[in-house]
XYZ file of C-alpha atoms in Angstrom:
433
model
C -32.116 22.155 20.480
C -34.238 23.076 17.472
C -34.204 20.417 14.750
C -36.081 22.188 11.947
C -38.727 24.745 11.012
C -41.821 23.710 9.038
C -43.646 25.895 6.528
C -46.731 24.994 4.531
C -47.051 25.082 0.754
C -49.866 24.256 -1.688
C -50.144 21.029 -3.650
C -47.769 20.744 -6.614
C -45.480 23.558 -5.439
C -42.216 21.617 -5.141
C -40.666 23.029 -8.318
C -41.400 26.621 -7.280
C -40.006 25.906 -3.835
C -36.755 24.610 -5.302
C -36.395 27.669 -7.539
C -36.795 29.982 -4.554
C -34.981 28.241 -1.717
C -32.204 26.647 -3.761
C -31.982 29.011 -6.721
C -32.280 32.321 -4.871
C -31.461 31.610 -1.225
C -28.749 29.049 -2.098
C -30.002 26.495 0.419
C -29.359 22.813 -0.265
C -32.149 20.362 -0.918
C -31.954 17.228 1.217
C -33.722 13.987 0.404
C -36.794 13.290 2.488
C -36.822 9.959 4.339
C -38.657 7.263 2.400
C -41.403 7.046 5.005
C -42.586 10.625 4.359
C -41.875 11.046 0.647
C -45.429 10.187 -0.357
C -46.784 13.243 1.466
C -44.992 15.584 -0.952
C -43.148 18.754 -0.094
C -39.410 19.366 -0.060
C -36.709 19.811 2.598
C -33.805 22.272 2.621
C -30.862 23.037 4.873
C -27.912 25.392 5.135
C -25.024 25.376 7.673
C -27.063 23.563 10.307
C -30.458 25.222 9.723
C -33.195 22.925 8.393
C -36.394 24.146 6.747
C -39.157 21.756 5.670
C -41.876 22.685 3.177
C -44.925 20.503 3.768
C -48.018 20.241 1.588
C -51.193 21.527 3.228
C -54.711 21.839 1.803
C -56.464 24.110 2.179
C -53.320 26.222 2.167
C -52.894 29.431 4.171
C -49.544 31.313 4.037
C -47.793 32.217 7.296
C -47.702 36.012 7.211
C -46.621 36.662 10.809
C -44.827 33.608 12.198
C -41.711 33.075 10.097
C -38.219 31.534 9.970
C -35.141 33.744 10.249
C -32.333 32.671 7.902
C -28.781 34.013 8.127
C -26.601 34.964 5.158
C -22.988 36.085 4.971
C -23.765 38.297 1.934
C -27.104 39.870 2.737
C -26.971 42.478 -0.030
C -26.332 39.807 -2.659
C -29.389 37.875 -1.465
C -31.497 41.029 -1.558
C -30.318 41.773 -5.092
C -31.169 38.276 -6.323
C -34.623 38.387 -4.771
C -35.349 41.863 -6.088
C -34.247 40.932 -9.601
C -36.579 37.927 -9.479
C -39.518 40.124 -8.470
C -39.751 39.216 -4.794
C -40.337 41.884 -2.119
C -37.319 43.104 -0.144
C -38.149 45.223 2.907
C -35.177 46.209 5.051
C -35.847 46.769 8.753
C -33.415 48.711 10.974
C -35.140 48.182 14.328
C -32.403 45.734 15.362
C -29.536 47.944 14.148
C -26.608 47.544 13.880
C -27.608 44.038 12.838
C -28.934 44.157 9.288
C -32.005 42.269 8.110
C -34.873 42.373 5.642
C -38.175 40.601 5.100
C -39.356 38.877 1.959
C -41.935 36.245 1.031
C -41.571 32.902 -0.696
C -43.634 32.097 -3.838
C -46.554 31.052 -1.627
C -46.675 34.159 0.557
C -44.862 32.731 3.590
C -42.971 35.468 5.404
C -39.176 34.990 5.474
C -36.683 37.020 7.497
C -33.156 37.293 6.066
C -30.474 38.304 8.569
C -26.830 39.208 8.072
C -24.673 36.445 9.494
C -22.468 37.499 12.380
C -19.841 34.864 13.020
C -17.305 35.676 15.696
C -13.916 34.720 14.243
C -12.336 31.673 15.869
C -8.556 31.550 16.201
C -7.416 27.915 16.349
C -5.124 26.615 19.067
C -1.402 27.199 18.508
C 0.962 24.341 17.724
C 3.464 23.117 20.296
C 5.970 20.327 20.781
C 4.222 17.035 20.055
C 1.331 18.521 18.060
C -0.125 16.247 15.388
C -0.184 17.594 11.816
C -2.244 15.853 9.135
C -0.971 16.173 5.544
C -3.982 16.500 3.262
C -4.545 17.119 -0.462
C -7.673 19.280 -0.950
C -6.515 20.337 -4.430
C -4.033 18.357 -6.550
C -2.934 14.944 -5.327
C 0.069 14.127 -3.166
C 0.954 11.646 -5.913
C 2.046 14.645 -8.011
C 4.710 15.622 -5.438
C 8.086 13.896 -5.708
C 9.104 11.616 -2.856
C 12.256 13.580 -1.974
C 10.217 16.742 -1.446
C 7.757 14.877 0.770
C 10.536 13.321 2.843
C 12.402 16.612 3.265
C 9.223 18.450 4.287
C 8.288 15.768 6.815
C 11.803 15.946 8.252
C 11.452 19.721 8.651
C 8.087 19.356 10.391
C 9.485 16.703 12.718
C 12.444 18.968 13.518
C 9.879 21.480 14.795
C 8.646 18.850 17.249
C 5.564 17.907 15.234
C 4.098 14.471 14.607
C 3.038 13.919 11.001
C 0.416 11.685 9.398
C -1.044 11.506 5.890
C -4.754 11.488 5.038
C -6.319 8.338 3.625
C -6.973 9.635 0.110
C -4.030 12.030 -0.259
C -2.371 9.948 -2.991
C -5.520 9.081 -4.944
C -5.664 10.547 -8.459
C -8.610 11.210 -10.760
C -8.378 12.249 -14.452
C -7.743 15.867 -13.394
C -4.841 15.196 -11.043
C -6.846 15.336 -7.808
C -8.748 12.670 -5.923
C -12.525 12.509 -6.231
C -14.243 15.385 -4.400
C -16.020 12.971 -2.040
C -12.650 11.543 -0.972
C -11.163 14.968 -0.290
C -14.255 16.037 1.649
C -14.048 12.844 3.694
C -10.380 13.514 4.475
C -11.202 17.055 5.623
C -14.146 15.992 7.775
C -12.070 13.190 9.291
C -9.220 15.560 10.118
C -11.451 18.219 11.656
C -13.461 15.727 13.718
C -10.423 13.783 15.013
C -9.438 15.329 18.378
C -5.909 13.916 18.089
C -5.179 16.113 15.051
C -4.069 19.679 15.802
C -3.482 21.079 12.314
C -4.093 20.369 8.641
C -1.242 21.145 6.269
C -2.174 21.142 2.597
C 0.450 19.297 0.576
C 0.231 21.472 -2.551
C -2.021 23.749 -4.572
C -2.836 22.952 -8.171
C -6.502 22.819 -9.051
C -10.069 22.331 -7.887
C -10.276 22.856 -4.139
C -13.401 24.865 -5.014
C -15.084 21.565 -5.980
C -15.368 20.764 -2.278
C -17.133 23.834 -0.962
C -20.764 22.781 -1.349
C -20.083 19.458 0.354
C -18.285 20.685 3.464
C -19.905 20.636 6.899
C -19.086 24.136 8.139
C -20.841 23.556 11.453
C -18.510 20.598 12.059
C -15.511 22.780 11.213
C -16.621 25.573 13.542
C -17.195 23.094 16.369
C -13.726 21.568 15.893
C -11.434 24.512 15.110
C -7.860 23.762 14.139
C -5.153 25.220 11.935
C -5.497 24.799 8.169
C -2.518 26.053 6.168
C -1.835 26.292 2.431
C -1.928 28.785 -0.434
C -2.410 29.091 -4.203
C -5.461 26.970 -5.149
C -6.077 26.403 -1.425
C -7.261 30.041 -1.344
C -10.768 28.905 -2.337
C -10.928 26.450 0.561
C -9.319 28.745 3.135
C -11.495 31.716 2.276
C -14.693 29.652 2.126
C -14.012 28.108 5.527
C -13.504 31.535 7.076
C -16.586 32.984 5.378
C -18.901 30.118 6.325
C -17.540 29.031 9.709
C -15.569 31.992 11.047
C -12.454 29.841 11.497
C -9.276 31.817 10.843
C -7.179 29.892 8.302
C -3.600 30.424 7.153
C -1.864 31.160 3.879
C 1.569 29.645 4.228
C 4.111 27.154 2.907
C 3.178 23.688 1.754
C 5.504 20.731 1.171
C 7.767 22.330 -1.417
C 8.147 25.507 0.626
C 8.955 23.579 3.790
C 11.350 21.252 1.981
C 13.404 24.278 0.880
C 14.393 24.785 4.542
C 14.476 28.540 4.072
C 15.144 30.319 7.368
C 12.862 33.307 6.645
C 9.953 31.052 5.644
C 10.329 28.766 8.653
C 10.680 31.626 11.134
C 7.451 33.265 9.938
C 5.715 29.855 9.856
C 6.691 29.194 13.474
C 5.807 32.662 14.709
C 2.345 32.603 13.160
C 1.388 28.996 13.990
C 3.242 28.375 17.265
C 2.800 31.729 19.035
C 0.189 34.412 19.604
C 2.702 37.124 18.763
C 1.890 39.607 15.997
C 4.203 39.572 12.992
C 5.758 42.735 11.589
C 6.697 42.022 7.997
C 10.369 42.467 7.214
C 11.652 42.033 3.666
C 13.977 39.106 3.055
C 17.546 39.746 1.884
C 17.192 37.677 -1.286
C 14.418 35.957 -3.173
C 14.302 32.846 -5.326
C 12.459 31.903 -8.492
C 12.746 29.539 -11.438
C 13.760 30.816 -14.862
C 14.270 28.629 -17.939
C 14.037 25.591 -15.691
C 16.814 26.781 -13.389
C 16.682 28.185 -9.871
C 17.783 31.813 -9.632
C 18.535 33.944 -6.586
C 18.111 37.712 -6.744
C 18.642 40.549 -4.261
C 15.396 41.741 -2.717
C 14.848 45.474 -3.378
C 12.198 45.511 -0.651
C 8.559 46.464 -0.636
C 7.314 49.289 -2.850
C 4.690 51.807 -1.757
C 2.264 52.313 -4.645
C -0.107 54.486 -2.621
C 0.681 56.001 0.763
C -1.625 55.955 3.746
C -2.658 54.052 6.830
C -5.273 51.343 7.180
C -6.399 48.558 9.443
C -8.906 45.771 8.908
C -9.763 42.130 8.455
C -7.088 40.322 6.425
C -8.545 38.565 3.378
C -7.309 37.284 0.040
C -4.653 34.950 -1.284
C -4.325 33.856 -4.890
C -6.305 36.381 -6.948
C -7.595 34.194 -9.775
C -8.647 31.510 -7.271
C -10.324 34.047 -5.003
C -12.283 35.286 -8.014
C -13.722 31.790 -8.510
C -15.839 32.489 -5.428
C -17.559 35.539 -6.900
C -21.321 35.144 -6.963
C -21.264 32.326 -4.408
C -22.007 32.204 -0.698
C -18.280 31.691 -0.069
C -16.994 35.028 -1.340
C -15.831 37.246 1.544
C -17.292 40.535 2.677
C -14.732 43.037 1.376
C -15.868 45.910 3.563
C -13.151 47.251 5.881
C -10.679 44.608 4.744
C -6.966 44.565 4.015
C -6.396 42.421 0.922
C -3.265 40.322 0.417
C -3.143 39.307 -3.264
C -0.765 37.235 -5.384
C -0.745 35.131 -8.537
C 1.550 32.703 -10.321
C 3.524 32.431 -13.551
C 0.424 31.635 -15.623
C -0.755 35.247 -15.454
C 0.734 38.174 -17.318
C 0.104 41.876 -16.690
C -3.054 42.088 -18.817
C -4.733 39.028 -17.290
C -3.841 40.166 -13.783
C -5.340 43.590 -14.521
C -8.509 41.904 -15.797
C -8.770 39.718 -12.696
C -8.147 42.710 -10.459
C -10.892 44.681 -12.231
C -13.308 41.834 -11.545
C -12.408 41.921 -7.860
C -12.768 45.696 -7.654
C -16.273 45.447 -9.146
C -17.496 43.368 -6.199
C -19.730 44.810 -3.450
C -17.704 46.399 -0.674
C -14.580 46.960 -2.777
C -14.978 50.719 -2.420
C -14.413 50.403 1.333
C -11.266 48.253 1.247
C -8.755 49.668 3.767
C -5.529 48.568 2.105
C -3.922 46.181 -0.396
C -0.661 44.243 -0.277
C 0.574 42.564 -3.454
C 2.893 39.588 -3.150
C 5.929 39.126 -5.337
C 5.331 38.253 -8.978
C 7.315 35.492 -10.636
C 9.769 36.504 -13.326
C 7.713 34.691 -15.967
C 4.801 37.111 -15.489
C 6.952 40.058 -16.643
C 4.980 42.309 -14.294
C 6.725 45.635 -13.652
C 6.432 48.252 -10.933
C 5.335 50.763 -13.568
C 2.438 48.525 -14.612
C 1.324 48.034 -11.014
C 1.407 51.783 -10.399
C -0.715 52.351 -13.480
C -3.154 49.643 -12.381
C -3.647 51.148 -8.930
C -4.200 54.637 -10.349
C -7.128 53.344 -12.395
C -9.154 53.108 -9.166
C -9.618 56.447 -7.364
C -10.674 54.683 -4.143
C -7.202 53.121 -3.925
C -5.345 56.424 -4.026
C -6.446 57.292 -0.485
C -5.492 53.970 1.112
C -2.142 52.182 1.486
C -1.173 49.900 -1.403
C 2.131 48.031 -1.193
C 3.814 45.664 -3.658
C 6.688 43.211 -3.461
C 5.846 41.544 -0.156
C 7.336 38.127 0.556
C 4.425 35.855 -0.289
C 3.170 34.174 -3.432
C 4.802 31.660 -5.759
C 8.397 32.687 -5.111
C 10.569 32.032 -2.079
C 10.746 32.964 0.711
C 7.220 33.534 1.954
C 5.667 34.502 5.247
C 2.539 32.927 6.732
C -0.527 35.113 7.258
C -3.985 34.561 8.785
C -7.025 34.742 6.507
C -9.624 36.282 8.775
C -6.982 37.768 11.071
C -6.072 41.427 11.411
C -3.678 43.527 9.351
C -2.404 47.051 9.837
C -0.438 49.217 7.422
C 1.143 52.401 8.708
C 4.019 54.390 7.204
C 4.708 51.514 4.828
C 5.043 48.982 7.653
C 2.794 45.910 7.564
C 1.879 44.075 10.747
C -0.430 41.082 11.031
C -2.025 39.265 13.938
C -4.564 36.560 14.644
C-alpha cells in the first residue's frame, strides 16, 4: 500500500508551499517527525493521501511525473486556483471522470480529480443491536434526566442495547464538550465493532467544530448508522460528502421520549429495514407556543411547484447546512433532492436570506426537487410567503417543490437518509437508502 508521494521544492519554500497546499487545496499540514525536521520541507495529508515536499538543491520541478489528488468539489478548487493565478487545464480524455492539471508554486505538475465515492449504506439495526448515545453538538448535560430515561426506555423496547459515550456529559463554556473530546467519542464509536449505531442526543451548536479533525477514512472503513438532526446537519452532511457513508436525519432523545407512533414507525422502517418509505402526512402535529404544548390538525403537504424529480437526498437544517459553504464539506447539489427545515429562531426574512445563499451555490440550478419541513409557529412563516419565495427562482418553477412535510423542529417527524435517494411524483414523496 502506498504510504506517501514525495515532491521536491527549493530551499526556503515552506511558506509558499503552505499557501498553496493548505490555503488553496485545503490539505492539512502534519508535523514532520523530529528526526527529519532539520532537512526542511513540509508534509501534507488529506483523507488518507499523504504528500511530502522535500528540499532539493539544485531544484528541478517535476513536469511529467505527478501526484493525482481527489476533491469532492472540483470546480471550487479550479476557481480558487484560477483566482490565485495558477494554471487550470481541464482534460476530458478520461470522461466521464472530470479532472484538470495545474502546477504548484515551484512548477511541479499536479493532477486534480473529481472524487467518486460510492455511497455506503450502513447495516440495518436488529434485535440486540448496540446503540451509542453521543453528543457531537451540545452536551447531554443540557438534557433533563427524565427525557434521557424515557428515550432509553423507548430504545430498549425496540430491542436495542444502549450505552453512553465517555464525554457526552462534559460541558465547556459554550454548552458542548471540547472538540477533541467529541472527536474522540466519534472515533471510538466508529472503530468499536460492538457498536452498531450512533444516536446523537440533541442538536444545539457547534458540531461543525469537529469536521477538520475527523478521520473520514476510519469512518468509511467502519460504516454504521449515525442519526440526528438540527445542528447535527453539519456533521451528517460532512460525513457523507467526505466518506460516502449515508447518514440519517431523525429523532434524538426528546423526539424518542415523546413516544409518538408516527415518529417511531418511520424511525424503525428507515433504520431496521431496507424498505423504501413513502411519506404520508400525520393526522396532527405538535409544537410549543407561549411555553405550552399545542396540538393542531395537519392540513397535509402543500405543492408549491408541480413536477416530477428524482435524485440524491441532501440537506437538513438550512442555516446549519449553509455553515458548510466554501468548505470541502459542502455537498454537490447537482441532481439532488433537497430536504430543508429550520427552527423557531428564524423568521420569514432570515429564512429567505439563507435560502438565497443556498441557491447561489454551484449546482443549485440543477437541483431536481425541494421538500420543506414544517415551520414552527414562532417563525410566523406562511404558505403565501413560501410560494413567493419559490417564484423568485425560475429554475424552481419546473421542478417539484413541496412544503409542510413531517420533519423539522415540530412533532412528529420521519427519518430520512442523507445521501440516499428521493423521488417526487404527482406530489408523492418516496425515499430509500
